[in-house]
mmCIF file of C-alpha atoms in Angstrom:
data_model
loop_
_atom_site.group_PDB
_atom_site.id
_atom_site.type_symbol
_atom_site.label_atom_id
_atom_site.label_comp_id
_atom_site.label_asym_id
_atom_site.label_seq_id
_atom_site.Cartn_x
_atom_site.Cartn_y
_atom_site.Cartn_z
ATOM 1 C CA ARG A 1 -12.057 -5.721 -12.997
ATOM 2 C CA SER A 2 -8.577 -6.671 -14.177
ATOM 3 C CA ARG A 3 -8.143 -9.634 -16.509
ATOM 4 C CA THR A 4 -6.295 -12.668 -15.087
ATOM 5 C CA ILE A 5 -3.422 -13.957 -17.230
ATOM 6 C CA GLY A 6 -2.359 -16.993 -15.217
ATOM 7 C CA GLU A 7 -0.946 -18.329 -11.978
ATOM 8 C CA LEU A 8 2.050 -20.341 -10.803
ATOM 9 C CA LEU A 9 1.112 -22.452 -7.802
ATOM 10 C CA ALA A 10 3.749 -23.581 -5.333
ATOM 11 C CA PRO A 11 4.003 -27.365 -4.896
ATOM 12 C CA ALA A 12 2.570 -28.801 -1.691
ATOM 13 C CA ALA A 13 5.255 -28.900 0.987
ATOM 14 C CA PRO A 14 6.396 -32.379 2.080
ATOM 15 C CA PHE A 15 5.533 -31.301 5.615
ATOM 16 C CA ASP A 16 2.732 -29.046 6.732
ATOM 17 C CA LYS A 17 4.847 -26.153 7.961
ATOM 18 C CA LYS A 18 3.015 -22.850 7.918
ATOM 19 C CA CYS A 19 6.065 -20.667 8.529
ATOM 20 C CA GLY A 20 8.538 -20.354 5.678
ATOM 21 C CA ARG A 21 6.101 -20.749 2.771
ATOM 22 C CA GLU A 22 5.821 -17.018 2.072
ATOM 23 C CA ASN A 23 6.626 -15.603 -1.339
ATOM 24 C CA TRP A 24 8.252 -12.376 -0.196
ATOM 25 C CA THR A 25 9.518 -11.285 -3.574
ATOM 26 C CA VAL A 26 8.999 -11.598 -7.335
ATOM 27 C CA ALA A 27 11.286 -10.215 -10.063
ATOM 28 C CA PHE A 28 11.589 -9.960 -13.834
ATOM 29 C CA ALA A 29 14.972 -9.941 -15.599
ATOM 30 C CA PRO A 30 15.858 -6.555 -17.178
ATOM 31 C CA ASP A 31 15.780 -8.085 -20.670
ATOM 32 C CA GLY A 32 12.492 -9.891 -20.004
ATOM 33 C CA SER A 33 14.037 -13.347 -20.393
ATOM 34 C CA TYR A 34 13.350 -14.706 -16.915
ATOM 35 C CA PHE A 35 10.854 -14.519 -14.089
ATOM 36 C CA ALA A 36 11.888 -15.474 -10.539
ATOM 37 C CA TRP A 37 10.022 -15.856 -7.291
ATOM 38 C CA SER A 38 10.776 -17.131 -3.804
ATOM 39 C CA GLN A 39 8.618 -20.220 -3.619
ATOM 40 C CA GLY A 40 9.010 -20.595 0.130
ATOM 41 C CA HIS A 41 10.985 -23.140 2.148
ATOM 42 C CA ARG A 42 14.384 -21.794 0.918
ATOM 43 C CA THR A 43 13.544 -22.327 -2.757
ATOM 44 C CA VAL A 44 13.799 -19.849 -5.631
ATOM 45 C CA LYS A 45 12.209 -20.779 -8.949
ATOM 46 C CA LEU A 46 13.591 -19.347 -12.209
ATOM 47 C CA VAL A 47 11.456 -19.779 -15.326
ATOM 48 C CA PRO A 48 11.847 -18.454 -18.890
ATOM 49 C CA TRP A 49 9.184 -15.756 -19.097
ATOM 50 C CA SER A 50 8.238 -16.270 -22.778
ATOM 51 C CA GLN A 51 7.760 -19.996 -22.149
ATOM 52 C CA CYS A 52 5.683 -19.195 -19.081
ATOM 53 C CA LEU A 53 3.354 -16.931 -21.089
ATOM 54 C CA LYS A 54 3.075 -19.583 -23.782
ATOM 55 C CA ASN A 55 2.023 -22.168 -21.193
ATOM 56 C CA PHE A 56 -0.677 -19.821 -19.904
ATOM 57 C CA LEU A 57 -2.082 -19.498 -23.432
ATOM 58 C CA LEU A 58 -1.908 -23.254 -24.085
ATOM 59 C CA HIS A 59 -3.249 -24.550 -20.789
ATOM 60 C CA GLY A 60 -5.446 -21.759 -19.507
ATOM 61 C CA THR A 61 -4.600 -19.744 -16.437
ATOM 62 C CA LYS A 62 -3.382 -22.498 -14.143
ATOM 63 C CA ASN A 63 0.249 -23.576 -14.262
ATOM 64 C CA ILE A 64 1.041 -25.878 -11.361
ATOM 65 C CA THR A 65 4.804 -25.927 -11.205
ATOM 66 C CA ASN A 66 5.173 -29.514 -10.030
ATOM 67 C CA SER A 67 2.844 -31.111 -12.590
ATOM 68 C CA SER A 68 4.691 -33.162 -15.204
ATOM 69 C CA ASN A 69 2.667 -32.175 -18.277
ATOM 70 C CA LEU A 70 3.347 -28.450 -17.805
ATOM 71 C CA ARG A 71 6.923 -28.695 -16.646
ATOM 72 C CA LEU A 72 9.232 -26.329 -18.471
ATOM 73 C CA SER A 73 12.427 -27.598 -20.107
ATOM 74 C CA ARG A 74 15.223 -27.910 -17.589
ATOM 75 C CA GLN A 75 18.933 -27.278 -18.017
ATOM 76 C CA ASN A 76 20.460 -30.163 -19.982
ATOM 77 C CA SER A 77 23.405 -31.994 -18.482
ATOM 78 C CA ASP A 78 25.649 -30.881 -21.349
ATOM 79 C CA GLY A 79 24.753 -27.247 -20.655
ATOM 80 C CA GLY A 80 23.208 -26.678 -24.074
ATOM 81 C CA GLN A 81 23.280 -23.184 -25.432
ATOM 82 C CA LYS A 82 24.421 -20.960 -22.575
ATOM 83 C CA ASN A 83 22.058 -18.083 -23.174
ATOM 84 C CA LYS A 84 18.976 -20.099 -24.023
ATOM 85 C CA PRO A 85 16.599 -19.641 -21.080
ATOM 86 C CA ARG A 86 16.154 -22.791 -19.006
ATOM 87 C CA GLU A 87 14.210 -23.453 -15.862
ATOM 88 C CA HIS A 88 16.132 -23.690 -12.584
ATOM 89 C CA ILE A 89 15.182 -24.478 -9.029
ATOM 90 C CA ILE A 90 17.707 -22.967 -6.618
ATOM 91 C CA ASP A 91 18.000 -24.106 -3.014
ATOM 92 C CA CYS A 92 19.379 -21.096 -1.137
ATOM 93 C CA GLY A 93 19.770 -22.956 2.152
ATOM 94 C CA ASP A 94 17.745 -20.397 4.090
ATOM 95 C CA ILE A 95 14.455 -18.474 3.908
ATOM 96 C CA VAL A 96 14.600 -16.079 0.936
ATOM 97 C CA TRP A 97 13.359 -12.557 1.618
ATOM 98 C CA SER A 98 14.540 -10.661 -1.447
ATOM 99 C CA LEU A 99 15.533 -11.120 -5.097
ATOM 100 C CA ALA A 100 17.072 -8.881 -7.735
ATOM 101 C CA PHE A 101 18.298 -9.427 -11.293
ATOM 102 C CA GLY A 102 21.444 -7.683 -12.472
ATOM 103 C CA SER A 103 22.939 -7.471 -15.952
ATOM 104 C CA SER A 104 26.375 -6.194 -16.868
ATOM 105 C CA VAL A 105 27.562 -3.519 -19.276
ATOM 106 C CA PRO A 106 31.286 -4.164 -19.914
ATOM 107 C CA GLU A 107 32.043 -0.440 -20.406
ATOM 108 C CA LYS A 108 31.015 0.200 -16.786
ATOM 109 C CA GLN A 109 34.232 -0.454 -14.875
ATOM 110 C CA SER A 110 34.488 -1.466 -11.242
ATOM 111 C CA ARG A 111 34.587 1.522 -8.904
ATOM 112 C CA CYS A 112 37.595 -0.058 -7.199
ATOM 113 C CA VAL A 113 40.631 1.096 -9.185
ATOM 114 C CA ASN A 114 43.369 -0.502 -7.088
ATOM 115 C CA ILE A 115 42.747 -4.148 -7.909
ATOM 116 C CA GLU A 116 43.765 -5.438 -11.321
ATOM 117 C CA TRP A 117 42.814 -9.082 -10.875
ATOM 118 C CA HIS A 118 39.278 -10.373 -10.344
ATOM 119 C CA ARG A 119 37.803 -13.861 -10.078
ATOM 120 C CA PHE A 120 34.913 -12.983 -12.411
ATOM 121 C CA ARG A 121 34.754 -11.140 -15.701
ATOM 122 C CA PHE A 122 31.152 -10.208 -16.286
ATOM 123 C CA GLY A 123 30.423 -9.863 -19.982
ATOM 124 C CA GLN A 124 27.516 -8.380 -21.930
ATOM 125 C CA ASP A 125 25.623 -11.682 -21.892
ATOM 126 C CA GLN A 126 25.891 -12.148 -18.124
ATOM 127 C CA LEU A 127 22.717 -12.265 -16.063
ATOM 128 C CA LEU A 128 22.918 -12.536 -12.278
ATOM 129 C CA LEU A 129 20.373 -13.215 -9.555
ATOM 130 C CA ALA A 130 20.970 -11.899 -6.045
ATOM 131 C CA THR A 131 19.088 -13.552 -3.180
ATOM 132 C CA GLY A 132 18.828 -11.990 0.290
ATOM 133 C CA LEU A 133 18.468 -14.517 3.092
ATOM 134 C CA ASN A 134 17.120 -14.784 6.612
ATOM 135 C CA SER A 135 20.642 -15.152 8.039
ATOM 136 C CA GLY A 136 21.843 -11.839 6.585
ATOM 137 C CA ARG A 137 23.782 -13.488 3.753
ATOM 138 C CA ILE A 138 23.431 -12.505 0.107
ATOM 139 C CA LYS A 139 24.056 -15.184 -2.503
ATOM 140 C CA ILE A 140 24.782 -14.323 -6.142
ATOM 141 C CA TRP A 141 23.838 -16.886 -8.813
ATOM 142 C CA ASP A 142 24.503 -17.268 -12.534
ATOM 143 C CA VAL A 143 20.990 -17.300 -14.016
ATOM 144 C CA TYR A 144 21.905 -19.334 -17.109
ATOM 145 C CA THR A 145 23.608 -22.174 -15.216
ATOM 146 C CA GLY A 146 22.060 -21.919 -11.743
ATOM 147 C CA LYS A 147 25.541 -21.954 -10.172
ATOM 148 C CA LEU A 148 26.512 -20.034 -7.036
ATOM 149 C CA LEU A 149 29.110 -17.344 -7.814
ATOM 150 C CA LEU A 150 29.451 -15.221 -4.679
ATOM 151 C CA ASN A 151 28.469 -15.343 -1.023
ATOM 152 C CA LEU A 152 28.310 -11.873 0.553
ATOM 153 C CA VAL A 153 28.498 -11.899 4.330
ATOM 154 C CA ASP A 154 28.211 -8.713 6.354
ATOM 155 C CA HIS A 155 24.614 -8.058 7.408
ATOM 156 C CA THR A 156 23.692 -9.314 10.866
ATOM 157 C CA GLU A 157 19.919 -9.549 10.269
ATOM 158 C CA VAL A 158 17.410 -10.428 7.527
ATOM 159 C CA VAL A 159 18.215 -8.926 4.099
ATOM 160 C CA ARG A 160 14.770 -7.510 3.380
ATOM 161 C CA ASP A 161 15.376 -6.029 -0.080
ATOM 162 C CA LEU A 162 17.930 -5.892 -2.900
ATOM 163 C CA THR A 163 18.297 -3.607 -5.909
ATOM 164 C CA PHE A 164 20.871 -3.371 -8.708
ATOM 165 C CA ALA A 165 21.881 -0.050 -10.253
ATOM 166 C CA PRO A 166 20.104 0.099 -13.661
ATOM 167 C CA ASP A 167 23.263 1.343 -15.428
ATOM 168 C CA GLY A 168 24.866 -2.106 -15.767
ATOM 169 C CA SER A 169 27.660 -1.369 -13.281
ATOM 170 C CA LEU A 170 26.617 -4.353 -11.110
ATOM 171 C CA ILE A 171 26.473 -2.112 -8.048
ATOM 172 C CA LEU A 172 24.118 -3.864 -5.616
ATOM 173 C CA VAL A 173 22.396 -2.246 -2.625
ATOM 174 C CA SER A 174 20.939 -4.342 0.190
ATOM 175 C CA ALA A 175 18.434 -3.227 2.835
ATOM 176 C CA SER A 176 18.367 -5.089 6.124
ATOM 177 C CA ARG A 177 16.687 -5.362 9.484
ATOM 178 C CA ASP A 178 20.073 -4.487 11.015
ATOM 179 C CA LYS A 179 19.072 -0.842 10.216
ATOM 180 C CA THR A 180 21.692 -0.384 7.492
ATOM 181 C CA LEU A 181 21.981 -0.312 3.705
ATOM 182 C CA ARG A 182 25.138 -1.780 2.198
ATOM 183 C CA VAL A 183 26.609 -1.072 -1.230
ATOM 184 C CA TRP A 184 28.418 -3.918 -3.008
ATOM 185 C CA ASP A 185 30.526 -3.891 -6.182
ATOM 186 C CA LEU A 186 30.055 -7.258 -7.886
ATOM 187 C CA LYS A 187 32.631 -6.381 -10.557
ATOM 188 C CA ASP A 188 35.108 -6.215 -7.676
ATOM 189 C CA ASP A 189 34.208 -9.765 -6.587
ATOM 190 C CA GLY A 190 31.433 -8.524 -4.314
ATOM 191 C CA ASN A 191 33.546 -6.070 -2.339
ATOM 192 C CA MET A 192 31.424 -4.049 0.103
ATOM 193 C CA MET A 193 32.053 -0.389 -0.735
ATOM 194 C CA LYS A 194 29.898 1.545 1.693
ATOM 195 C CA VAL A 195 27.491 1.296 4.621
ATOM 196 C CA LEU A 196 24.617 3.812 4.554
ATOM 197 C CA ARG A 197 23.446 4.628 8.080
ATOM 198 C CA GLY A 198 20.494 6.800 9.030
ATOM 199 C CA HIS A 199 17.603 4.455 9.701
ATOM 200 C CA GLN A 200 16.747 4.073 13.388
ATOM 201 C CA ASN A 201 14.746 0.872 12.782
ATOM 202 C CA TRP A 202 14.317 -1.926 10.223
ATOM 203 C CA VAL A 203 14.862 -1.034 6.572
ATOM 204 C CA TYR A 204 12.112 -2.621 4.483
ATOM 205 C CA SER A 205 12.871 -1.653 0.896
ATOM 206 C CA CYS A 206 15.168 0.292 -1.431
ATOM 207 C CA ALA A 207 15.035 1.394 -5.072
ATOM 208 C CA PHE A 208 17.401 3.087 -7.527
ATOM 209 C CA SER A 209 16.334 5.996 -9.702
ATOM 210 C CA PRO A 210 16.496 5.141 -13.444
ATOM 211 C CA ASP A 211 19.758 7.076 -13.931
ATOM 212 C CA SER A 212 21.334 5.323 -10.893
ATOM 213 C CA SER A 213 22.206 8.670 -9.269
ATOM 214 C CA MET A 214 19.679 8.451 -6.429
ATOM 215 C CA LEU A 215 18.519 5.744 -4.037
ATOM 216 C CA CYS A 216 15.337 5.690 -1.976
ATOM 217 C CA SER A 217 15.168 3.610 1.194
ATOM 218 C CA VAL A 218 12.118 3.136 3.382
ATOM 219 C CA GLY A 219 11.585 1.547 6.766
ATOM 220 C CA ALA A 220 9.892 1.425 10.137
ATOM 221 C CA SER A 221 9.038 4.604 12.060
ATOM 222 C CA LYS A 222 7.720 6.422 8.956
ATOM 223 C CA ALA A 223 11.202 6.589 7.408
ATOM 224 C CA VAL A 224 11.671 7.615 3.742
ATOM 225 C CA PHE A 225 15.272 8.592 2.898
ATOM 226 C CA LEU A 226 16.847 9.742 -0.367
ATOM 227 C CA TRP A 227 20.566 9.127 -0.952
ATOM 228 C CA ASN A 228 23.088 10.563 -3.418
ATOM 229 C CA MET A 229 24.753 7.463 -4.904
ATOM 230 C CA ASP A 230 27.757 9.325 -6.295
ATOM 231 C CA LYS A 231 28.804 10.686 -2.883
ATOM 232 C CA TYR A 232 26.934 8.158 -0.686
ATOM 233 C CA THR A 233 25.363 10.951 1.332
ATOM 234 C CA MET A 234 21.784 11.525 2.437
ATOM 235 C CA ILE A 235 19.943 14.105 0.320
ATOM 236 C CA ARG A 236 16.802 14.490 2.384
ATOM 237 C CA LYS A 237 14.221 12.749 4.525
ATOM 238 C CA LEU A 238 10.656 12.779 3.172
ATOM 239 C CA GLU A 239 8.002 13.298 5.837
ATOM 240 C CA GLY A 240 4.293 12.580 5.488
ATOM 241 C CA HIS A 241 3.554 8.934 6.315
ATOM 242 C CA HIS A 242 2.021 8.001 9.684
ATOM 243 C CA HIS A 243 3.239 4.397 10.031
ATOM 244 C CA ASP A 244 5.975 2.022 8.792
ATOM 245 C CA VAL A 245 6.838 2.512 5.106
ATOM 246 C CA VAL A 246 7.361 -0.858 3.445
ATOM 247 C CA ALA A 247 7.840 -0.367 -0.309
ATOM 248 C CA CYS A 248 9.082 2.229 -2.813
ATOM 249 C CA ASP A 249 9.550 2.576 -6.557
ATOM 250 C CA PHE A 250 10.642 5.303 -8.982
ATOM 251 C CA SER A 251 8.790 6.198 -12.168
ATOM 252 C CA PRO A 252 10.632 5.353 -15.430
ATOM 253 C CA ASP A 253 11.603 8.989 -15.969
ATOM 254 C CA GLY A 254 12.833 9.417 -12.379
ATOM 255 C CA ALA A 255 10.494 12.377 -11.789
ATOM 256 C CA LEU A 256 8.148 10.582 -9.370
ATOM 257 C CA LEU A 257 8.573 8.312 -6.369
ATOM 258 C CA ALA A 258 5.850 6.014 -5.002
ATOM 259 C CA THR A 259 5.925 4.831 -1.372
ATOM 260 C CA ALA A 260 3.545 2.386 0.343
ATOM 261 C CA SER A 261 2.834 2.344 4.059
ATOM 262 C CA TYR A 262 0.895 0.540 6.769
ATOM 263 C CA ASP A 263 -0.972 3.846 7.248
ATOM 264 C CA THR A 264 -3.238 2.658 4.349
ATOM 265 C CA ARG A 265 -1.762 5.173 1.881
ATOM 266 C CA VAL A 266 0.434 5.274 -1.203
ATOM 267 C CA TYR A 267 2.094 8.666 -1.691
ATOM 268 C CA ILE A 268 3.485 9.963 -4.965
ATOM 269 C CA TRP A 269 6.395 12.359 -4.303
ATOM 270 C CA ASP A 270 8.559 14.660 -6.346
ATOM 271 C CA PRO A 271 11.904 13.323 -5.061
ATOM 272 C CA HIS A 272 13.728 16.447 -6.227
ATOM 273 C CA THR A 273 11.653 18.801 -4.046
ATOM 274 C CA GLY A 274 10.221 16.474 -1.380
ATOM 275 C CA ALA A 275 6.637 17.522 -2.179
ATOM 276 C CA ILE A 276 3.713 15.067 -2.036
ATOM 277 C CA LEU A 277 1.974 15.269 -5.411
ATOM 278 C CA MET A 278 -0.743 12.658 -4.905
ATOM 279 C CA GLU A 279 -2.234 10.396 -2.245
ATOM 280 C CA PHE A 280 -3.892 7.050 -2.990
ATOM 281 C CA GLY A 281 -6.014 5.907 -0.045
ATOM 282 C CA HIS A 282 -6.981 2.284 0.639
ATOM 283 C CA LEU A 283 -9.401 3.055 3.479
ATOM 284 C CA PHE A 284 -12.193 5.619 3.325
ATOM 285 C CA PRO A 285 -12.296 7.886 5.117
ATOM 286 C CA PRO A 286 -8.513 7.661 5.616
ATOM 287 C CA PRO A 287 -7.499 7.151 9.254
ATOM 288 C CA THR A 288 -6.228 10.225 11.111
ATOM 289 C CA PRO A 289 -2.560 10.224 12.153
ATOM 290 C CA ILE A 290 -3.600 9.077 15.639
ATOM 291 C CA PHE A 291 -5.380 5.955 14.338
ATOM 292 C CA ALA A 292 -3.098 5.194 11.383
ATOM 293 C CA GLY A 293 -0.525 3.517 13.580
ATOM 294 C CA GLY A 294 -2.429 0.338 14.385
ATOM 295 C CA ALA A 295 -3.620 -2.731 12.505
ATOM 296 C CA ASN A 296 -6.513 -1.674 10.291
ATOM 297 C CA ASP A 297 -6.922 -4.484 7.682
ATOM 298 C CA ARG A 298 -5.802 -2.027 4.983
ATOM 299 C CA TRP A 299 -2.020 -2.096 5.375
ATOM 300 C CA VAL A 300 -0.432 -1.534 1.969
ATOM 301 C CA ARG A 301 2.171 -4.249 1.384
ATOM 302 C CA SER A 302 3.693 -3.377 -1.979
ATOM 303 C CA VAL A 303 3.738 -0.764 -4.733
ATOM 304 C CA SER A 304 5.143 -0.856 -8.251
ATOM 305 C CA PHE A 305 5.419 1.692 -11.062
ATOM 306 C CA SER A 306 4.487 0.548 -14.563
ATOM 307 C CA HIS A 307 6.940 1.137 -17.388
ATOM 308 C CA ASP A 308 4.540 3.488 -19.127
ATOM 309 C CA GLY A 309 4.962 5.905 -16.206
ATOM 310 C CA LEU A 310 1.183 6.238 -16.114
ATOM 311 C CA HIS A 311 0.059 3.330 -13.920
ATOM 312 C CA ILE A 312 0.856 2.176 -10.393
ATOM 313 C CA ALA A 313 -0.116 -1.126 -8.777
ATOM 314 C CA SER A 314 -0.631 -1.605 -5.044
ATOM 315 C CA LEU A 315 -1.388 -4.596 -2.798
ATOM 316 C CA ALA A 316 -3.216 -4.197 0.497
ATOM 317 C CA ASP A 317 -4.426 -6.464 3.284
ATOM 318 C CA ASP A 318 -8.053 -5.963 2.201
ATOM 319 C CA LYS A 319 -7.510 -8.757 -0.379
ATOM 320 C CA MET A 320 -7.355 -6.419 -3.354
ATOM 321 C CA VAL A 321 -4.884 -5.509 -6.079
ATOM 322 C CA ARG A 322 -5.445 -1.972 -7.335
ATOM 323 C CA PHE A 323 -4.273 -0.337 -10.548
ATOM 324 C CA TRP A 324 -4.073 3.462 -10.337
ATOM 325 C CA ARG A 325 -3.384 6.205 -12.856
ATOM 326 C CA ILE A 326 -1.126 9.033 -11.700
ATOM 327 C CA ASP A 327 -3.765 11.557 -12.783
ATOM 328 C CA GLU A 328 -6.808 9.864 -11.156
ATOM 329 C CA ASP A 329 -7.508 9.562 -7.431
ATOM 330 C CA TYR A 330 -9.448 6.304 -7.668
ATOM 331 C CA PRO A 331 -8.411 2.849 -9.013
ATOM 332 C CA VAL A 332 -8.967 2.296 -12.734
ATOM 333 C CA GLN A 333 -9.012 -1.502 -12.231
ATOM 334 C CA VAL A 334 -9.106 -3.891 -9.282
ATOM 335 C CA ALA A 335 -8.601 -7.619 -8.791
ATOM 336 C CA PRO A 336 -9.081 -9.985 -5.828
ATOM 337 C CA LEU A 337 -5.985 -11.423 -4.135
ATOM 338 C CA SER A 338 -5.814 -13.011 -0.698
ATOM 339 C CA ASN A 339 -2.691 -12.663 1.419
ATOM 340 C CA GLY A 340 -0.684 -10.709 -1.164
ATOM 341 C CA LEU A 341 2.863 -9.744 -0.178
ATOM 342 C CA CYS A 342 4.694 -8.354 -3.213
ATOM 343 C CA CYS A 343 4.171 -7.237 -6.802
ATOM 344 C CA ALA A 344 6.201 -6.289 -9.869
ATOM 345 C CA PHE A 345 5.461 -5.314 -13.462
ATOM 346 C CA SER A 346 6.961 -7.300 -16.338
ATOM 347 C CA THR A 347 9.762 -5.661 -18.320
ATOM 348 C CA ASP A 348 7.398 -4.493 -21.065
ATOM 349 C CA GLY A 349 4.821 -3.387 -18.480
ATOM 350 C CA SER A 350 2.010 -5.534 -19.900
ATOM 351 C CA VAL A 351 1.679 -7.941 -16.932
ATOM 352 C CA LEU A 352 1.635 -7.549 -13.151
ATOM 353 C CA ALA A 353 2.913 -10.446 -11.011
ATOM 354 C CA ALA A 354 1.920 -10.708 -7.342
ATOM 355 C CA GLY A 355 3.236 -13.146 -4.735
ATOM 356 C CA THR A 356 1.314 -14.495 -1.746
ATOM 357 C CA HIS A 357 1.757 -16.063 1.691
ATOM 358 C CA ASP A 358 1.464 -19.610 0.311
ATOM 359 C CA GLY A 359 4.364 -19.293 -2.165
ATOM 360 C CA SER A 360 2.230 -18.865 -5.303
ATOM 361 C CA VAL A 361 2.216 -16.131 -7.964
ATOM 362 C CA TYR A 362 -0.755 -14.623 -9.816
ATOM 363 C CA PHE A 363 -0.636 -12.574 -13.015
ATOM 364 C CA TRP A 364 -2.934 -9.870 -14.413
ATOM 365 C CA ALA A 365 -3.008 -7.831 -17.595
ATOM 366 C CA THR A 366 -2.060 -4.196 -16.997
ATOM 367 C CA PRO A 367 -4.680 -1.569 -17.914
ATOM 368 C CA ARG A 368 -3.991 -0.100 -21.337
ATOM 369 C CA HIS A 369 -4.475 3.596 -21.943
ATOM 370 C CA VAL A 370 -3.122 5.822 -24.677
ATOM 371 C CA PRO A 371 -0.912 8.337 -22.839
ATOM 372 C CA SER A 372 -1.660 12.000 -23.337
ATOM 373 C CA LEU A 373 0.679 14.296 -25.228
ATOM 374 C CA GLN A 374 1.357 16.023 -21.906
ATOM 375 C CA HIS A 375 2.448 12.762 -20.286
ATOM 376 C CA LEU A 376 4.752 11.886 -23.197
ATOM 377 C CA CYS A 377 6.317 15.371 -23.103
ATOM 378 C CA ARG A 378 6.818 15.228 -19.338
ATOM 379 C CA MET A 379 8.477 11.818 -19.481
ATOM 380 C CA SER A 380 10.721 12.832 -22.377
ATOM 381 C CA ILE A 381 12.065 15.941 -20.670
ATOM 382 C CA ARG A 382 12.339 14.380 -17.195
ATOM 383 C CA ARG A 383 14.545 11.610 -18.548
ATOM 384 C CA VAL A 384 17.231 14.239 -19.192
ATOM 385 C CA MET A 385 16.689 16.877 -16.485
ATOM 386 C CA PRO A 386 15.356 17.035 -12.885
ATOM 387 C CA THR A 387 12.560 19.230 -11.531
ATOM 388 C CA GLN A 388 14.769 22.220 -10.703
ATOM 389 C CA GLU A 389 16.226 22.417 -14.220
ATOM 390 C CA VAL A 390 12.776 22.169 -15.803
ATOM 391 C CA GLN A 391 11.548 25.040 -13.621
ATOM 392 C CA GLU A 392 14.483 27.192 -14.789
ATOM 393 C CA LEU A 393 13.865 26.699 -18.512
ATOM 394 C CA PRO A 394 13.450 30.017 -20.400
ATOM 395 C CA VAL A 395 9.964 29.152 -21.661
ATOM 396 C CA PRO A 396 6.493 30.656 -20.990
ATOM 397 C CA SER A 397 4.876 29.821 -17.652
ATOM 398 C CA LYS A 398 2.029 27.904 -19.345
ATOM 399 C CA VAL A 399 4.586 25.613 -21.003
ATOM 400 C CA LEU A 400 6.263 25.051 -17.623
ATOM 401 C CA GLU A 401 2.900 24.081 -16.137
ATOM 402 C CA PHE A 402 2.354 21.702 -19.030
ATOM 403 C CA LEU A 403 5.739 20.033 -18.372
ATOM 404 C CA SER A 404 5.319 19.795 -14.589
ATOM 405 C CA TYR A 405 3.872 17.023 -12.451
ATOM 406 C CA ARG A 406 1.504 18.875 -10.119
ATOM 407 C CA VAL A 407 -0.870 18.184 -7.264
#
């Protein structure tokens, strides 16, 4: 059983409205300074993560966000120190479906070379929050001040997911129910660079590979697509799921891809070959393809890769959070959670946050295991070369086996 760290409970709504309370997304800032979640009813809450952990230690697991004695320090009227984390409550004006943090690296120039003048100069200390809304709009906020910077308007349906390129270029990709993915350049004042078409139905989620060269997008009708983000072309379609695919995440070395589906399964793929390396089932025996298409009380809602590359977390409709190891076919830890919708690991990988239908967030300690020498070697080499290049190394076959992720 996994150890509970704490919980952030959404305040009671001023009106008893069941729809709109869902916490569809949770996110940690890349530098670990902030935690954000969509509290429901158009509201996004931003809290300093270190202060949040401290409150859990001081006051036990409960942290009711509208109680006065546990309230975190808010932004002072004089602004205070710009980069000192402060709590913010952001009213996005519409139901929030997706969140993503983005940080800038000044050396990464805008991909648009024709425009010399820009409204915003994003420096090294800049931290942005993108929010995807029910109307199809994407709003970009300054995390330190809580101010609205950009309003991106192009999607015609719900923006279901957002992801920033990890390289600091402030390239943002949005996945929408309008069946498209759109690529935005925030260093070019939010200019939309490209529309990625290929999905025949809703797009549920998208994720960048750690080197920003590849994007995975998943959606209804069993769709799992891989895109080349240098040429904006489709690399391949991964086939194996039997129902809508709703979440995806790359391992920290980019060698593995996890996808979660309503067919009760999480698959671990080698994105460079399209092979399924492992299957994590949430219903035993797993439903056959014929019966995997219906409601089965085991729909997997979310999946997240830990930063140690060894653990994966999944949420399913059977009121359980599961922690898996990539080399074991059964959960190493479990925890109860009713009506879970989304999950994400903290930046250091020590905590898992999960959001629920009622706008609250729950936190658990991640299982701790000493990684094997094989795992450390695999991660080290995969950070610098893909599967094909590893297979072509002039080394003995036993060494190649040692360095390969296999079924």
